[in-house]
Coordinates of C-alpha atoms in Angstrom, one line a residue:
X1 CA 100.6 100.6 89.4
X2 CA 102.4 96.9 90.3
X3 CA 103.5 95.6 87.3
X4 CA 103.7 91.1 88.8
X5 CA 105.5 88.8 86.3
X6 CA 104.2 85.7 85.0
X7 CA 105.4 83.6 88.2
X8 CA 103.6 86.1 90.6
X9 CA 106.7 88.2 91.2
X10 CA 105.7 91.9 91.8
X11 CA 107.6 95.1 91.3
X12 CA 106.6 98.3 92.3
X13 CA 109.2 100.7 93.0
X14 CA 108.5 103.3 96.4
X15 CA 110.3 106.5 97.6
X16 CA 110.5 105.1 101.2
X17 CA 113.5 103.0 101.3
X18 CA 112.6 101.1 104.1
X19 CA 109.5 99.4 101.5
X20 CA 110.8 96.5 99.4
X21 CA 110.3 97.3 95.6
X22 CA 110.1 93.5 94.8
X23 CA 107.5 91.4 96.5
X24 CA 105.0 88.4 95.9
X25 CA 101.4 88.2 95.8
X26 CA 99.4 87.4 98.8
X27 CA 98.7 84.1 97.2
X28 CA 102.1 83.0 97.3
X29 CA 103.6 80.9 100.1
X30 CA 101.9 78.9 102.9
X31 CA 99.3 79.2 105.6
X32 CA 98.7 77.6 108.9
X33 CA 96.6 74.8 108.8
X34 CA 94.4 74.0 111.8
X35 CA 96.4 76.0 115.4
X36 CA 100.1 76.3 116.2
X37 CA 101.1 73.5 118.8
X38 CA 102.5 74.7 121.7
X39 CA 105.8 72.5 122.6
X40 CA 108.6 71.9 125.2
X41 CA 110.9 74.0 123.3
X42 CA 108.8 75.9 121.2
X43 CA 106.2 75.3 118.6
X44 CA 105.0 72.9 115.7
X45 CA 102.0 74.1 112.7
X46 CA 101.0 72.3 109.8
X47 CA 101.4 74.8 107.0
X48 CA 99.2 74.0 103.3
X49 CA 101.0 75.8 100.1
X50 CA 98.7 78.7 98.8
X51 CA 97.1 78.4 95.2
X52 CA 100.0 81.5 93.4
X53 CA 102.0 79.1 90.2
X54 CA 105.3 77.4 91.4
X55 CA 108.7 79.1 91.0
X56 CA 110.7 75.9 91.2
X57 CA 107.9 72.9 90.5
X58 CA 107.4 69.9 92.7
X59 CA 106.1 71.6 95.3
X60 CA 104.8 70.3 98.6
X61 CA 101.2 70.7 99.2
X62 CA 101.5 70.3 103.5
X63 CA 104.9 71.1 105.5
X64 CA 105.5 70.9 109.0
X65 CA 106.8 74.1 110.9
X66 CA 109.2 73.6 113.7
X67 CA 110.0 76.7 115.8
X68 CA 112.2 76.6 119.1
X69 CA 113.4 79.6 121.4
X70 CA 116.5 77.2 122.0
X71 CA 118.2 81.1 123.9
X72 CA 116.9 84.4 124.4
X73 CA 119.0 85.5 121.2
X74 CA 118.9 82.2 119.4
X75 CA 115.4 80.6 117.2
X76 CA 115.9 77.8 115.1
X77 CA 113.2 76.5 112.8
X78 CA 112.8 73.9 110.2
X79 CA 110.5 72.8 107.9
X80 CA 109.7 69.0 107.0
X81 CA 107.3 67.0 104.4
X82 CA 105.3 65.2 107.5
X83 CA 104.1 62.8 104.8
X84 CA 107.6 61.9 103.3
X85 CA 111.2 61.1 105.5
X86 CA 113.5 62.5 103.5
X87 CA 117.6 62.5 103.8
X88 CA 119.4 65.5 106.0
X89 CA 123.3 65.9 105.2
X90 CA 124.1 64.8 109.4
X91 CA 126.4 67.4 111.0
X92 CA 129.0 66.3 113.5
X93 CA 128.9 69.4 115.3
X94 CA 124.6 70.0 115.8
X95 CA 122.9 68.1 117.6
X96 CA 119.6 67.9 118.5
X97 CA 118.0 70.6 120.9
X98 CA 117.4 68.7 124.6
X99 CA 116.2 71.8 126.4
X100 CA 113.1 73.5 126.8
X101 CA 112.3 76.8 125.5
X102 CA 114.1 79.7 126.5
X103 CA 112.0 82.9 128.6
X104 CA 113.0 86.9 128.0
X105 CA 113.7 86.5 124.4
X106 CA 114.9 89.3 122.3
X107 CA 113.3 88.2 119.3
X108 CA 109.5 87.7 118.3
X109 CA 107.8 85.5 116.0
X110 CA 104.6 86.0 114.5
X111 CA 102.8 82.9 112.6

């Protein structure tokens, strides 16, 4: 039987090694909100934190998904507080995506 800590972390050891023994509850995490927007480069979704005890505290309750296929072997995503602008360390060497979304890719992602 899973034996799930306090903070919703479960551990239940398998013989196939390809099964993690450590995972969390299905309540843990975040879920779409409302569809997946369809954009130049990729997507955007509203996700709404799921009802499992924080790990960390201060949790935000909505976050915004950004997903682009920027090459066939290349996704970046990032996630925001829509309702809060908050500070990014700039990099001098990224800049901001200007194409649109790559076709053929090598990767999937599944939402």
């Amino acid at each position: 039987q899973d034996l799930c800590t306090q903070r919703g972390c479960c551990w239940s050891p398998q013989s196939d090694t390809s099964v993690p023994w450590c995972y969390f509850s299905s309540n843990h995490g975040y879920q779409v909100a409302g569809s997946v927007q369809t954009t130049a480069a990729g997507f955007q979704a509203t996700l709404t934190r799921l009802s499992a005890p924080s790990l960390f505290g201060n949790d935000i309750n909505t976050v915004l998904l950004t997903g682009e296929n920027q090459t066939q072997n290349r996704f970046h995503f990032k996630i925001t507080d829509p309702n809060a602008q908050r500070f990014e360390v700039p990099h001098e060497h990224v800049g901001t995506f200007q194409g649109s979304a790559a076709s053929n890719l090598k990767y999937r992602v599944d939402i």
